[in-house]
PDB file of C-alpha atoms and ligand atoms in Angstrom:
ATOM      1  CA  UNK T  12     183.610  67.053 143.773  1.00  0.00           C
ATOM      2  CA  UNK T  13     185.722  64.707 141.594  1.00  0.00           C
ATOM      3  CA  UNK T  14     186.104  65.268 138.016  1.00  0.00           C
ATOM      4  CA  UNK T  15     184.644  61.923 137.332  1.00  0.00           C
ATOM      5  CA  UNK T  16     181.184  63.099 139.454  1.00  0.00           C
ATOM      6  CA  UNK T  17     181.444  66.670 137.588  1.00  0.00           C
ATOM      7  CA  UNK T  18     181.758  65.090 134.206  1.00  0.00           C
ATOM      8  CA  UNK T  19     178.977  62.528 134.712  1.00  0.00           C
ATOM      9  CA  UNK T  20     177.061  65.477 135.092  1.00  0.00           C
ATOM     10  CA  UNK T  21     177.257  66.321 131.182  1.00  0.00           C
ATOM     11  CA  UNK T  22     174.308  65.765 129.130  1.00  0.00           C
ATOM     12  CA  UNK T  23     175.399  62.587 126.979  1.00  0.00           C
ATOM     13  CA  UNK T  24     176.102  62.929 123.372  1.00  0.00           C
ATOM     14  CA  UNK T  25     176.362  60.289 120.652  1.00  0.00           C
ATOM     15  CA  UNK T  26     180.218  61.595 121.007  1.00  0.00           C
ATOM     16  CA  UNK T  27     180.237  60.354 124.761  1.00  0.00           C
ATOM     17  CA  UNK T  28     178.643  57.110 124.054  1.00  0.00           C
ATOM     18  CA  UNK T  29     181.923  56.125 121.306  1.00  0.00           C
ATOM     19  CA  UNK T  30     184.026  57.871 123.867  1.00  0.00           C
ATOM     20  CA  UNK T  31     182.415  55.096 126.447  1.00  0.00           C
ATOM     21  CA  UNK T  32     183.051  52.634 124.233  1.00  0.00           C
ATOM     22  CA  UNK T  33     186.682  53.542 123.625  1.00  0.00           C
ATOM     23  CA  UNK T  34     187.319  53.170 127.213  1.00  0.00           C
ATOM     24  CA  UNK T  35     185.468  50.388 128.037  1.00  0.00           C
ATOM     25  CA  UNK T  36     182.630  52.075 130.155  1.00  0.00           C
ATOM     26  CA  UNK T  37     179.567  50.223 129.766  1.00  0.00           C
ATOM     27  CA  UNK T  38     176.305  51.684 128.231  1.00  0.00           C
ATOM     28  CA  UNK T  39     173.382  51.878 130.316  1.00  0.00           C
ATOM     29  CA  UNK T  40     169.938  51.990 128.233  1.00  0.00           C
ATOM     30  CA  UNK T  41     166.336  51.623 129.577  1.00  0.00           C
ATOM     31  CA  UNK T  42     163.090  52.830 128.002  1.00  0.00           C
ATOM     32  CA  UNK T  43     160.664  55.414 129.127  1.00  0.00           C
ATOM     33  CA  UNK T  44     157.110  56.565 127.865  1.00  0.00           C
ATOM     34  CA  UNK T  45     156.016  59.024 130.150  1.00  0.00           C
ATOM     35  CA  UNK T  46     156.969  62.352 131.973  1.00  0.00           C
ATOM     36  CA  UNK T  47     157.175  60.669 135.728  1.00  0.00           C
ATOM     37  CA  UNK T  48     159.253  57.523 134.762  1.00  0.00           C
ATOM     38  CA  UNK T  49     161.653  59.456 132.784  1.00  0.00           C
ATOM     39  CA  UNK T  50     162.293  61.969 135.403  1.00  0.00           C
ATOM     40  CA  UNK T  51     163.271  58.947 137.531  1.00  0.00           C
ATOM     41  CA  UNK T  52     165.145  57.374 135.382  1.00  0.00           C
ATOM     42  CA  UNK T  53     166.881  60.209 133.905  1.00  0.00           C
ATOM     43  CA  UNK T  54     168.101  60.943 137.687  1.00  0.00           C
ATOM     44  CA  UNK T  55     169.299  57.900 138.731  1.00  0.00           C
ATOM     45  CA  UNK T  56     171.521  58.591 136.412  1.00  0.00           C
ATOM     46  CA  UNK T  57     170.685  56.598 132.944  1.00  0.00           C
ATOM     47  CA  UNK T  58     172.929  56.804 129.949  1.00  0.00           C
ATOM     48  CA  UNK T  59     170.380  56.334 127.163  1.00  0.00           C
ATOM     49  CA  UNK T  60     166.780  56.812 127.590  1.00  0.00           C
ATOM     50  CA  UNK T  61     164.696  54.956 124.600  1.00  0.00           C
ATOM     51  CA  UNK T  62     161.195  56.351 123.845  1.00  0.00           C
ATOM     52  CA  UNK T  63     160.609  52.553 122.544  1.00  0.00           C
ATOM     53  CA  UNK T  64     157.513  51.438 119.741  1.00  0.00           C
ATOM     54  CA  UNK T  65     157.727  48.569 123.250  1.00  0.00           C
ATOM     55  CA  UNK T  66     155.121  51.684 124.084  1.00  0.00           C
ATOM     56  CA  UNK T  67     152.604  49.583 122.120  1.00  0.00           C
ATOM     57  CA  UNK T  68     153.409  46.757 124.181  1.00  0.00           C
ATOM     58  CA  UNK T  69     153.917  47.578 127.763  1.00  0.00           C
ATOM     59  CA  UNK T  70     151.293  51.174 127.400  1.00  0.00           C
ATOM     60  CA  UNK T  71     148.937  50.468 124.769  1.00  0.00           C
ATOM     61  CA  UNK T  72     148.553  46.577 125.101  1.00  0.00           C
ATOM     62  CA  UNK T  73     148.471  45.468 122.199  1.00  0.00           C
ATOM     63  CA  UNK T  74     150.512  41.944 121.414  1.00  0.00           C
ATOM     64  CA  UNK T  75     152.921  42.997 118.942  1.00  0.00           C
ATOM     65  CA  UNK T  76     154.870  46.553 118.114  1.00  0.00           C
ATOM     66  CA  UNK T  77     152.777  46.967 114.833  1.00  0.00           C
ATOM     67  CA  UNK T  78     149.912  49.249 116.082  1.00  0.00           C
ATOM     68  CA  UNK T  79     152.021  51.966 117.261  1.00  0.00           C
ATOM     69  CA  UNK T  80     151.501  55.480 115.032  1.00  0.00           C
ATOM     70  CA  UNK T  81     153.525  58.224 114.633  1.00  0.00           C
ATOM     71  CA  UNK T  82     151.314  60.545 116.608  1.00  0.00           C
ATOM     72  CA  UNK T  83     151.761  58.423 119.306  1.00  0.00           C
ATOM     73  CA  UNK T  84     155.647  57.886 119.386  1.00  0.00           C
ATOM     74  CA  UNK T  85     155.391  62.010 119.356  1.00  0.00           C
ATOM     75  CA  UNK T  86     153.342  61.348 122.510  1.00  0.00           C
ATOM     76  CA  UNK T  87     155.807  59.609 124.286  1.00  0.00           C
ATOM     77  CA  UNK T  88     158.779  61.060 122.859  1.00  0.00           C
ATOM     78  CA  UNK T  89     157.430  64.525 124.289  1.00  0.00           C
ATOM     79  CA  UNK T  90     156.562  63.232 127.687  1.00  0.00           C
ATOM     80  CA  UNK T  91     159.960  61.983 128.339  1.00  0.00           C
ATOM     81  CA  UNK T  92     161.916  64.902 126.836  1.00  0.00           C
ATOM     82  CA  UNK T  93     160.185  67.274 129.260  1.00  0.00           C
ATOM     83  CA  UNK T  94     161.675  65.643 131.925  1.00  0.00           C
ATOM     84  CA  UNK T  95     164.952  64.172 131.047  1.00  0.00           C
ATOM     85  CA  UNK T  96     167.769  66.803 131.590  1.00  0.00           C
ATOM     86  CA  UNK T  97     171.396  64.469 130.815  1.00  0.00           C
ATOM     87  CA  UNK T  98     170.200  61.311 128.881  1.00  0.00           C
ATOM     88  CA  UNK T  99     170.649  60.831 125.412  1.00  0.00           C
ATOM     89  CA  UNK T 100     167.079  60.440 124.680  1.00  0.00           C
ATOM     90  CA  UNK T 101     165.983  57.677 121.646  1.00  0.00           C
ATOM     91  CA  UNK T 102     162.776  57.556 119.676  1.00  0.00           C
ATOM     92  CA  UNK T 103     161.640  54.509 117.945  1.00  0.00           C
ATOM     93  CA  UNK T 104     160.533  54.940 114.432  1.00  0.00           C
ATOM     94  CA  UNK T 105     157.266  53.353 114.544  1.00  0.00           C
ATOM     95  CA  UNK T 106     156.523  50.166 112.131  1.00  0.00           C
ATOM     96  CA  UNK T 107     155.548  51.463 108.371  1.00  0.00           C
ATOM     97  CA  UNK T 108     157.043  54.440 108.954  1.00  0.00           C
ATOM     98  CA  UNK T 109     160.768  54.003 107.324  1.00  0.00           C
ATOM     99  CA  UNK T 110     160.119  51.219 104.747  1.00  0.00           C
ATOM    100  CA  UNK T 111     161.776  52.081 101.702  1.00  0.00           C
ATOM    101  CA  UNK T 112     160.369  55.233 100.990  1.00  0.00           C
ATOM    102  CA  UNK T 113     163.448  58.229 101.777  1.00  0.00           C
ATOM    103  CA  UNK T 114     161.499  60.894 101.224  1.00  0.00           C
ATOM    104  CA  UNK T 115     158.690  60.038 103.344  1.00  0.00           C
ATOM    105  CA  UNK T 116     161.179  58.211 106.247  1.00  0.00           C
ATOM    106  CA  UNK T 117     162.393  61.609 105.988  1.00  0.00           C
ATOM    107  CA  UNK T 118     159.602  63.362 106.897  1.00  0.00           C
ATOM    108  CA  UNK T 119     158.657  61.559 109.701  1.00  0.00           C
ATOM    109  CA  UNK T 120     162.078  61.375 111.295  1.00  0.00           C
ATOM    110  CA  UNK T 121     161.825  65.118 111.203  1.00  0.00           C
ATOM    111  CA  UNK T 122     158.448  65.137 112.538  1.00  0.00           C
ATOM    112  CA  UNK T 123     159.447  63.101 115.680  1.00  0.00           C
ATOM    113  CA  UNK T 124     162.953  65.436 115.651  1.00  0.00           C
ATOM    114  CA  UNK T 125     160.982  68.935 115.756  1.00  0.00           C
ATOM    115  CA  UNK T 126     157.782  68.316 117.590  1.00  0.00           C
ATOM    116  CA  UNK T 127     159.746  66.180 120.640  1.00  0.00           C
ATOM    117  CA  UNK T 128     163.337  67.767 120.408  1.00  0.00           C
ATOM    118  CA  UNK T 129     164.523  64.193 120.667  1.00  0.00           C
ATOM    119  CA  UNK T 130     168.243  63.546 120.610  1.00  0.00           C
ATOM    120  CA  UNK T 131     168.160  60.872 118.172  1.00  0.00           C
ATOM    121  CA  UNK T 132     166.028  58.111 116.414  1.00  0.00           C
ATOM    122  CA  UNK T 133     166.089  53.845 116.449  1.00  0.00           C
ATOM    123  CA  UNK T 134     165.359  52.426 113.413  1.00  0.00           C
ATOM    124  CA  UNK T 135     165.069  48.658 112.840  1.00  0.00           C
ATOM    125  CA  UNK T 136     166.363  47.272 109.797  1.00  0.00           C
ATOM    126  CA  UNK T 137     169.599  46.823 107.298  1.00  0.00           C
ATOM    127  CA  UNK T 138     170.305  46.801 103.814  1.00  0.00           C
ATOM    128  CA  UNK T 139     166.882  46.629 102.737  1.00  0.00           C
ATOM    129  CA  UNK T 140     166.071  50.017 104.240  1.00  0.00           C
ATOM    130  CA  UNK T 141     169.480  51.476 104.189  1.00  0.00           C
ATOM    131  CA  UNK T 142     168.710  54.510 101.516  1.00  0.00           C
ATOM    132  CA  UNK T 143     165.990  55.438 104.091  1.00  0.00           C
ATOM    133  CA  UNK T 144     168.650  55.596 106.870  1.00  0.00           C
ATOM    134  CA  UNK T 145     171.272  57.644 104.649  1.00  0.00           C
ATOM    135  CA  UNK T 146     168.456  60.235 103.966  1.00  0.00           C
ATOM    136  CA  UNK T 147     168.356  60.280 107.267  1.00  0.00           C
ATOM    137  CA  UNK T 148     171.530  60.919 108.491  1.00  0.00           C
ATOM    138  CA  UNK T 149     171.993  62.809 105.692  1.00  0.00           C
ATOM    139  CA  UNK T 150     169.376  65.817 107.039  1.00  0.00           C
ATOM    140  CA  UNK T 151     171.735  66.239 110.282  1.00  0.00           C
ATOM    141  CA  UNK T 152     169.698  63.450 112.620  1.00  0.00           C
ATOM    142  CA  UNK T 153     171.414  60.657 114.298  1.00  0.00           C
ATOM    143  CA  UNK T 154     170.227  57.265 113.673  1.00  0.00           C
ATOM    144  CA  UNK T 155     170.921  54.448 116.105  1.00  0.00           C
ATOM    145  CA  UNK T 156     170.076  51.000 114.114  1.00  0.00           C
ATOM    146  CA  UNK T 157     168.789  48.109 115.418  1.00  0.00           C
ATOM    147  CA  UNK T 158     169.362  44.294 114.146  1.00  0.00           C
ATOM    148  CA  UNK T 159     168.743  40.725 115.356  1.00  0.00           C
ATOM    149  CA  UNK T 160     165.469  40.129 116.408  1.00  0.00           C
ATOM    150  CA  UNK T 161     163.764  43.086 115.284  1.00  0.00           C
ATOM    151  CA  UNK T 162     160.091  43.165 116.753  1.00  0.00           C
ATOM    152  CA  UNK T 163     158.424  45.056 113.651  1.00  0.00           C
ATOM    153  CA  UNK T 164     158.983  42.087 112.083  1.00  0.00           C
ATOM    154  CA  UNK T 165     157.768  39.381 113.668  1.00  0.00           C
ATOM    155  CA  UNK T 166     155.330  38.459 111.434  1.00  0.00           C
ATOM    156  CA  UNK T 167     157.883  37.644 108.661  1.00  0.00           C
ATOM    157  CA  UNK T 168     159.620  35.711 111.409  1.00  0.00           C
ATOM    158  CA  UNK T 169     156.394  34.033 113.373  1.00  0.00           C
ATOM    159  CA  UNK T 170     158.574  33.509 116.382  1.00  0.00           C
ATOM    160  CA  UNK T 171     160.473  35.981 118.983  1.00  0.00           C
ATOM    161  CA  UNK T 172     163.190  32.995 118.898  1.00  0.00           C
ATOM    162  CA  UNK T 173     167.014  33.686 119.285  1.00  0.00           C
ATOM    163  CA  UNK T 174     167.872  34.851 115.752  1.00  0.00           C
ATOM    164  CA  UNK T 175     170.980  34.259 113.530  1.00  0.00           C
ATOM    165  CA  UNK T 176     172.179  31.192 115.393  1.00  0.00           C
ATOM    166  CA  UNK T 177     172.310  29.547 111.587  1.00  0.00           C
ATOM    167  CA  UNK T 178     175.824  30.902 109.170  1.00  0.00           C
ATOM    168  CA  UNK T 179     174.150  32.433 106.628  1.00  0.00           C
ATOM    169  CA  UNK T 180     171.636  34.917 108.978  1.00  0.00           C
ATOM    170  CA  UNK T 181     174.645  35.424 110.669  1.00  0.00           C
ATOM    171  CA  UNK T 182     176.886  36.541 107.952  1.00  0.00           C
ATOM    172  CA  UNK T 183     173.839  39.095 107.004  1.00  0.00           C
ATOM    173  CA  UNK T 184     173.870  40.394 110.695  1.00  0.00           C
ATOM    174  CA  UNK T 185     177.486  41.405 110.372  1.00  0.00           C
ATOM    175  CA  UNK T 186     177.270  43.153 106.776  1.00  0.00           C
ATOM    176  CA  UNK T 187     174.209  45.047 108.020  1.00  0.00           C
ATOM    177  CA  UNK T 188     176.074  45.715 111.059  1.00  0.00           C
ATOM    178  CA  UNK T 189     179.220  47.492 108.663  1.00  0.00           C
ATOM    179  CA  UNK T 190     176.921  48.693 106.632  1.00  0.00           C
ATOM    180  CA  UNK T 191     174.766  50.467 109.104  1.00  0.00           C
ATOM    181  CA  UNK T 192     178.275  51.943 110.578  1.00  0.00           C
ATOM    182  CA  UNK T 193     179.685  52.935 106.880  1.00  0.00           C
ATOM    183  CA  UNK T 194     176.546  55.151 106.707  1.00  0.00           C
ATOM    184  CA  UNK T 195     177.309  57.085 109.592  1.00  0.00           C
ATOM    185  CA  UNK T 196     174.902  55.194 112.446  1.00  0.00           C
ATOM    186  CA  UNK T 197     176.315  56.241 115.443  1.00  0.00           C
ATOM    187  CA  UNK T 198     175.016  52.711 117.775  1.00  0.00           C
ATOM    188  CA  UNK T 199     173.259  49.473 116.427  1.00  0.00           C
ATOM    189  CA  UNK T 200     170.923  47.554 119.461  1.00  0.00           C
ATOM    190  CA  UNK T 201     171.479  43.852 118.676  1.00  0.00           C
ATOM    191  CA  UNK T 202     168.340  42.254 120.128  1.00  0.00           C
ATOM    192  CA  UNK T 203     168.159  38.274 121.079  1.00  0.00           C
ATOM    193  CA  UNK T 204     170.676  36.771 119.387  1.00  0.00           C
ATOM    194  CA  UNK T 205     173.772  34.627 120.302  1.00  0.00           C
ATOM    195  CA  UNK T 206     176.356  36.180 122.648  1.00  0.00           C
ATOM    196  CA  UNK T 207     179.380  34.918 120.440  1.00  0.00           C
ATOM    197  CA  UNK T 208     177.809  36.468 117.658  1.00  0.00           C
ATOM    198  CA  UNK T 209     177.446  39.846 119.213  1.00  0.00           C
ATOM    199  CA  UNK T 210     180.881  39.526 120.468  1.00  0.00           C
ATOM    200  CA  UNK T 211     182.059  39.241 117.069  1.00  0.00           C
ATOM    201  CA  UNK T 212     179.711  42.265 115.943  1.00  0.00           C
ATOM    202  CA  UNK T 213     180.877  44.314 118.783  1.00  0.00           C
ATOM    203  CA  UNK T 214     184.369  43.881 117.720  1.00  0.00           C
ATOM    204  CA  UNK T 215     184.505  44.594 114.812  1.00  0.00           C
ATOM    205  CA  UNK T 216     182.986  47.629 114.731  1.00  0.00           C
ATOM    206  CA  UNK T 217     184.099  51.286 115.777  1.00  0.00           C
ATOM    207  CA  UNK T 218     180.622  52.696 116.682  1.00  0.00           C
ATOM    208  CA  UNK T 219     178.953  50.885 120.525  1.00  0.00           C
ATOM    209  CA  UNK T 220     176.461  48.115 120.460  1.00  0.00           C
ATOM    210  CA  UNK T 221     173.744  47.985 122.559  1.00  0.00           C
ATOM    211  CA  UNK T 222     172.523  44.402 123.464  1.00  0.00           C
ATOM    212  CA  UNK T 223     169.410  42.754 124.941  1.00  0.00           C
ATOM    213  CA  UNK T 224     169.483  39.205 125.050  1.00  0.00           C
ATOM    214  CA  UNK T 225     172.866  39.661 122.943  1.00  0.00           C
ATOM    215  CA  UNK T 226     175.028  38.496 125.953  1.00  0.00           C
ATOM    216  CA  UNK T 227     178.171  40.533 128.382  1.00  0.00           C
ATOM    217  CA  UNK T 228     180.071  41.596 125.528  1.00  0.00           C
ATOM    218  CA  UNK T 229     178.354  44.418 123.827  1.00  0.00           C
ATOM    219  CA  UNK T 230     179.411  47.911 124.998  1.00  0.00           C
ATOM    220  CA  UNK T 231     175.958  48.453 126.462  1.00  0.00           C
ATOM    221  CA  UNK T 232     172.255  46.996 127.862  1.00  0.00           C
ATOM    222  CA  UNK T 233     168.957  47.925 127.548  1.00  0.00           C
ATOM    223  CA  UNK T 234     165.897  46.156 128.507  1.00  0.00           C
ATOM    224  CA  UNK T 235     162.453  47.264 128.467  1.00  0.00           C
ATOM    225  CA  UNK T 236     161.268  49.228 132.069  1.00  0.00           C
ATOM    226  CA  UNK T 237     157.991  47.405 132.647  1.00  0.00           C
ATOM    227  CA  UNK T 238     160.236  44.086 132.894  1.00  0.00           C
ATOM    228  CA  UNK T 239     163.054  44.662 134.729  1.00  0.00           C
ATOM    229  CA  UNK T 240     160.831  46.475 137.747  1.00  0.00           C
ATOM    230  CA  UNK T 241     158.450  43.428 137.374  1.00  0.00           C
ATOM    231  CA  UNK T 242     155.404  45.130 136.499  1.00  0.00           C
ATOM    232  CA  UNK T 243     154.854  42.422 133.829  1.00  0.00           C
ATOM    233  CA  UNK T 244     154.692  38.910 135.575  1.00  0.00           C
ATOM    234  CA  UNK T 245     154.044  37.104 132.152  1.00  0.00           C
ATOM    235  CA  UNK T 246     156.880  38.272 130.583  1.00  0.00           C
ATOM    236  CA  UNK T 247     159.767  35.962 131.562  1.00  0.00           C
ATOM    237  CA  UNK T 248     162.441  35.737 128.983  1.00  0.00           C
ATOM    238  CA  UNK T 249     166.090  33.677 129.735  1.00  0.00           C
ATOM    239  CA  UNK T 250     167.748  37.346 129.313  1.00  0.00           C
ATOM    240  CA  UNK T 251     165.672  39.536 131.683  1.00  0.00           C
ATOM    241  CA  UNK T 252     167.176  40.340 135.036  1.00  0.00           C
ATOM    242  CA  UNK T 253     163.961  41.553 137.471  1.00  0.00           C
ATOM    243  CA  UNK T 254     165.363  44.224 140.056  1.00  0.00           C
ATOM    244  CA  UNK T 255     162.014  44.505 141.326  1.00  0.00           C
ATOM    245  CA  UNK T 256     158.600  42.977 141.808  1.00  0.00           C
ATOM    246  CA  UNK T 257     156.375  46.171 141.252  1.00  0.00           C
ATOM    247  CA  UNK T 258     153.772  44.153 140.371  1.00  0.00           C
ATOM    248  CA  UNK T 259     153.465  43.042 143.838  1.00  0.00           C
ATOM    249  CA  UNK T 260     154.085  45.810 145.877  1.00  0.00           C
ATOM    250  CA  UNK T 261     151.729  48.214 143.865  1.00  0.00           C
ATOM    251  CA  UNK T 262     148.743  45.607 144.406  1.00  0.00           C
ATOM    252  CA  UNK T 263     149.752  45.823 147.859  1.00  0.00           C
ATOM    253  CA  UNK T 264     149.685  49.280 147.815  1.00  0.00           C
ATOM    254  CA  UNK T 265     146.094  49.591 146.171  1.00  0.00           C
ATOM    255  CA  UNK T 266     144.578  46.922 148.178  1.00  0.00           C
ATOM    256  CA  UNK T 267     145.771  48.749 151.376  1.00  0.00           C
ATOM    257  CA  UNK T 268     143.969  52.007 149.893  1.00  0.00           C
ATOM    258  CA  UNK T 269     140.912  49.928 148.961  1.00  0.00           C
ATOM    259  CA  UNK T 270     141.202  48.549 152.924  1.00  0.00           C
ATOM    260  CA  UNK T 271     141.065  51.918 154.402  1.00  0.00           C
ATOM    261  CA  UNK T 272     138.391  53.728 151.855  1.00  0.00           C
ATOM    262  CA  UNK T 273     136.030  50.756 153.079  1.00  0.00           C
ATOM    263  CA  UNK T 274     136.939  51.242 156.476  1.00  0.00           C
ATOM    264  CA  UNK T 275     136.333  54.929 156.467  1.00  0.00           C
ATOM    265  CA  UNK T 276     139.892  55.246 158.032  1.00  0.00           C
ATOM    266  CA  UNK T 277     140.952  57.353 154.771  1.00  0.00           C
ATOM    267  CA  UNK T 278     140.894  60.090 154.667  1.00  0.00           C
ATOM    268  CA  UNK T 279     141.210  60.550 158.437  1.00  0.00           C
ATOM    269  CA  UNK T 280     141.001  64.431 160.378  1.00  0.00           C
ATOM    270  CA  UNK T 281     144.993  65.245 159.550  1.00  0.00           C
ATOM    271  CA  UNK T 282     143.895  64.402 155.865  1.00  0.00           C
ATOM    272  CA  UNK T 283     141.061  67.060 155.590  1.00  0.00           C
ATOM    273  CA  UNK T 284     140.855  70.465 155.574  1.00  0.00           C
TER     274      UNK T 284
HETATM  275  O1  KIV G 325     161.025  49.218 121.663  1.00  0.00           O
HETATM  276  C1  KIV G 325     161.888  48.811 122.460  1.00  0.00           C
HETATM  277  O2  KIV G 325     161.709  48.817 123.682  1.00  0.00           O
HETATM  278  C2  KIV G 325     163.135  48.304 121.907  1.00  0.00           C
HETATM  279  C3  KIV G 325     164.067  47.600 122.845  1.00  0.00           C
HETATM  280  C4  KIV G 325     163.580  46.223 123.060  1.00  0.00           C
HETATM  281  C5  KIV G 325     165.454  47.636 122.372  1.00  0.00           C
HETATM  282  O3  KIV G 325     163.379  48.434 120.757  1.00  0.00           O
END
């Protein structure tokens, strides 16, 4: 076996990811909820597997992020960690629950840390929440940031539109983006805003960036699972690549099983004890 093969074997570290970037090797993100999908996932060989608040979305759905609790990113973020064996494994810090307040960001990031033995956490936000993310850091837990279009928000925004296409928005992007790296943030996900931009961001800074909808030149992707197998067929953003139509092919699937149950051809005499 080549070294290459061997050494892809590694569990990946926030080390290997900057170690990715240094060489040029593209990041490979996706997001998982549950034991079975993470299994495959973590198999076919993912880089980063993110325990995403997209949970409310694509599990739970509801129409924004907002609902998600912390109870419930524990959920998920223990599902997927009993299955994932080399993936760097991300949990989202749910919506209220790193808002300004270190001491109590604190003690939920070390909630999700101890009861799912995540690798690291996601939190969405800059400046405004940056003590928060220091506390953070500062306990021993990695934090990976995430700017742009940040989801928990969307009710200050009113629109999932492209985000910092205007200067000034822009110019905030990039000083959150140095400022999330000065305080020891080991990846930022820039989410839906203009490849040039993210270009820029990814430049300039030492640590990766992970982009969806940010354009090619970030040192990574991630999208969300349900939408690039095609399980959701209303979700059709300019950014998403579909490598499947699940949707399809499960109905298929169910309506064959619904076909035979009605036929009495299931279960037939090699199916029964
Ligand atoms: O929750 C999520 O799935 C995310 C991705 C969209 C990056 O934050």
């Amino acid at each position: 076996m080549s070294a290459a093969i061997e050494d892809d074997k590694r569990k990946v570290t926030t080390h290997r990811l900057k170690e990715m970037k240094d060489r040029g090797e593209k990041i490979s993100m996706l997001t998982a909820y549950d034991y079975s999908m993470a299994s495959i996932i973590d198999g076919a060989g993912m880089d980063v597997i993110l325990v995403g608040d997209s949970a409310s979305n694509v599990m739970a759905g509801n129409i924004t992020t907002l609902p998600m609790t912390l109870d419930q990113a524990i959920y998920h973020g223990t599902s997927v960690m009993k299955a994932v064996k080399r993936a760097l494994v991300v949990v989202d810090m749910p919506f209220g629950t790193c808002s300004g307040n270190p001491v109590k960001s604190l003690e939920a990031a070390i909630r999700i840390m101890k009861e799912t033995g995540a690798d690291t956490l996601k939190i969405e936000g800059g400046e405004e929440i940056i003590e928060d993310i220091k506390k953070i850091i500062g306990a021993g837990i990695p934090v990976m940031g995430h700017l742009g279009l940040m989801p928990q928000s969307i009710n200050k925004y009113g629109t999932y539109t492209v985000r910092a296409k205007e200067k000034e928005e822009a110019d905030k992007l990039i000083s959150d983006a140095l400022l999330l790296q000065s305080v020891g943030c080991y990846g930022i996900v820039l989410e839906k805003i203009p490849a040039k931009l993210a270009k820029e961001i990814t430049s300039k800074l030492s640590i990766p960036t992970i982009g969806i909808g940010a354009g090619g030149y970030t040192d990574g992707q991630v999208l969300v699972m349900h939408d690039m197998l095609g399980i959701n067929k209303g979700f059709s953003p300019k950014f998403l690549r579909r490598y499947e139509d699940l949707h399809t092919i499960i109905t298929k699937a169910v309506q064959n099983y619904i076909r035979d149950i009605k036929a009495k051809d299931f279960p037939n005499e090699q199916e029964s004890y």
